[in-house]
Amino acid sequence: IGFCSKQPGSQILLCTDGAANVGMGSVEYSENSAAEKFYEDLADQAKQNHVTVNVISMEGTDCKLALLGKVADRTNGTINIVNPLNL
């Protein structure tokens, strides 16, 4: 988001299995409220810099898209859950 904010109107396409299990946005090893705050701040930064975040996740995975979905929603992005066999 920081890199894309240099060009307002940029879009990010995030492809994920929906399970943020490593790093700052981890939802498995951190308190849920800490993860929520991380993704809310991320969404605010993207929205403030006119960056749209679109999310694609794979059907049948352990999708924890509630948090990433908020980032897409708050930035007017889209959320798509696709069957990997139909790509």
mmCIF file of C-alpha atoms in Angstrom:
data_model
loop_
_atom_site.group_PDB
_atom_site.id
_atom_site.type_symbol
_atom_site.label_atom_id
_atom_site.label_comp_id
_atom_site.label_asym_id
_atom_site.label_seq_id
_atom_site.Cartn_x
_atom_site.Cartn_y
_atom_site.Cartn_z
ATOM 1 C CA ILE A 1 0.000 0.000 0.000
ATOM 2 C CA GLY A 2 2.859 2.334 0.773
ATOM 3 C CA PHE A 3 4.446 1.767 -2.634
ATOM 4 C CA CYS A 4 1.122 2.096 -4.495
ATOM 5 C CA SER A 5 0.159 5.250 -2.610
ATOM 6 C CA LYS A 6 2.689 7.145 -4.724
ATOM 7 C CA GLN A 7 0.221 6.803 -7.604
ATOM 8 C CA PRO A 8 -3.343 7.631 -6.421
ATOM 9 C CA GLY A 9 -5.910 5.403 -8.071
ATOM 10 C CA SER A 10 -3.649 2.349 -7.922
ATOM 11 C CA GLN A 11 -5.125 -1.085 -7.339
ATOM 12 C CA ILE A 12 -3.682 -4.039 -5.483
ATOM 13 C CA LEU A 13 -4.675 -7.588 -6.360
ATOM 14 C CA LEU A 14 -4.065 -9.774 -3.326
ATOM 15 C CA CYS A 15 -4.145 -13.519 -3.961
ATOM 16 C CA THR A 16 -4.362 -15.521 -0.742
ATOM 17 C CA ASP A 17 -5.500 -18.732 0.850
ATOM 18 C CA GLY A 18 -7.187 -16.489 3.422
ATOM 19 C CA ALA A 19 -5.068 -17.674 6.328
ATOM 20 C CA ALA A 20 -2.685 -14.938 7.442
ATOM 21 C CA ASN A 21 -0.522 -17.120 9.645
ATOM 22 C CA VAL A 22 2.866 -15.393 9.483
ATOM 23 C CA GLY A 23 4.001 -11.846 10.095
ATOM 24 C CA MET A 24 2.361 -8.664 11.250
ATOM 25 C CA GLY A 25 -1.139 -9.555 10.093
ATOM 26 C CA SER A 26 -1.144 -13.033 11.577
ATOM 27 C CA VAL A 27 -4.550 -14.105 12.796
ATOM 28 C CA GLU A 28 -3.398 -17.449 14.179
ATOM 29 C CA TYR A 29 -0.834 -16.327 16.732
ATOM 30 C CA SER A 30 -2.023 -12.899 17.791
ATOM 31 C CA GLU A 31 -4.957 -11.624 19.725
ATOM 32 C CA ASN A 32 -7.940 -11.215 17.445
ATOM 33 C CA SER A 33 -8.279 -7.547 18.439
ATOM 34 C CA ALA A 34 -4.638 -6.899 17.451
ATOM 35 C CA ALA A 35 -5.213 -8.467 14.032
ATOM 36 C CA GLU A 36 -8.441 -6.481 13.587
ATOM 37 C CA LYS A 37 -6.622 -3.242 14.401
ATOM 38 C CA PHE A 38 -3.819 -4.124 11.959
ATOM 39 C CA TYR A 39 -6.252 -4.653 9.075
ATOM 40 C CA GLU A 40 -8.354 -1.604 9.992
ATOM 41 C CA ASP A 41 -5.216 0.560 9.937
ATOM 42 C CA LEU A 42 -4.202 -1.012 6.622
ATOM 43 C CA ALA A 43 -7.612 -0.237 5.141
ATOM 44 C CA ASP A 44 -7.488 3.335 6.439
ATOM 45 C CA GLN A 45 -4.033 3.868 4.928
ATOM 46 C CA ALA A 46 -5.175 2.496 1.560
ATOM 47 C CA LYS A 47 -8.364 4.555 1.546
ATOM 48 C CA GLN A 48 -6.548 7.734 2.566
ATOM 49 C CA ASN A 49 -4.094 7.235 -0.311
ATOM 50 C CA HIS A 50 -6.796 6.304 -2.855
ATOM 51 C CA VAL A 51 -5.550 2.739 -3.259
ATOM 52 C CA THR A 52 -8.072 -0.017 -3.968
ATOM 53 C CA VAL A 53 -7.431 -3.495 -2.573
ATOM 54 C CA ASN A 54 -8.998 -6.454 -4.398
ATOM 55 C CA VAL A 55 -8.843 -9.929 -2.849
ATOM 56 C CA ILE A 56 -8.882 -13.321 -4.562
ATOM 57 C CA SER A 57 -8.981 -16.464 -2.458
ATOM 58 C CA MET A 58 -9.271 -20.125 -3.290
ATOM 59 C CA GLU A 59 -12.461 -22.067 -2.647
ATOM 60 C CA GLY A 60 -12.087 -24.873 -0.150
ATOM 61 C CA THR A 61 -9.260 -23.288 1.845
ATOM 62 C CA ASP A 62 -9.412 -22.229 5.453
ATOM 63 C CA CYS A 63 -10.591 -18.791 4.418
ATOM 64 C CA LYS A 64 -10.388 -16.220 7.150
ATOM 65 C CA LEU A 65 -11.482 -13.446 4.866
ATOM 66 C CA ALA A 66 -13.366 -11.473 7.482
ATOM 67 C CA LEU A 67 -10.371 -9.222 8.084
ATOM 68 C CA LEU A 68 -9.056 -9.019 4.518
ATOM 69 C CA GLY A 69 -12.608 -8.565 3.319
ATOM 70 C CA LYS A 70 -12.898 -5.434 5.421
ATOM 71 C CA VAL A 71 -9.846 -3.992 3.677
ATOM 72 C CA ALA A 72 -11.434 -4.640 0.278
ATOM 73 C CA ASP A 73 -14.801 -3.278 1.410
ATOM 74 C CA ARG A 74 -13.364 -0.094 2.893
ATOM 75 C CA THR A 75 -11.323 0.635 -0.234
ATOM 76 C CA ASN A 76 -14.177 -0.156 -2.653
ATOM 77 C CA GLY A 77 -12.360 -3.287 -3.795
ATOM 78 C CA THR A 78 -13.784 -6.684 -4.650
ATOM 79 C CA ILE A 79 -13.616 -10.090 -3.017
ATOM 80 C CA ASN A 80 -13.658 -13.204 -5.179
ATOM 81 C CA ILE A 81 -13.499 -16.792 -3.980
ATOM 82 C CA VAL A 82 -12.628 -18.989 -6.928
ATOM 83 C CA ASN A 83 -12.368 -22.691 -7.606
ATOM 84 C CA PRO A 84 -8.709 -23.340 -8.478
ATOM 85 C CA LEU A 85 -9.771 -25.870 -11.112
ATOM 86 C CA ASN A 86 -11.646 -23.103 -12.960
ATOM 87 C CA LEU A 87 -8.750 -20.678 -13.197
#
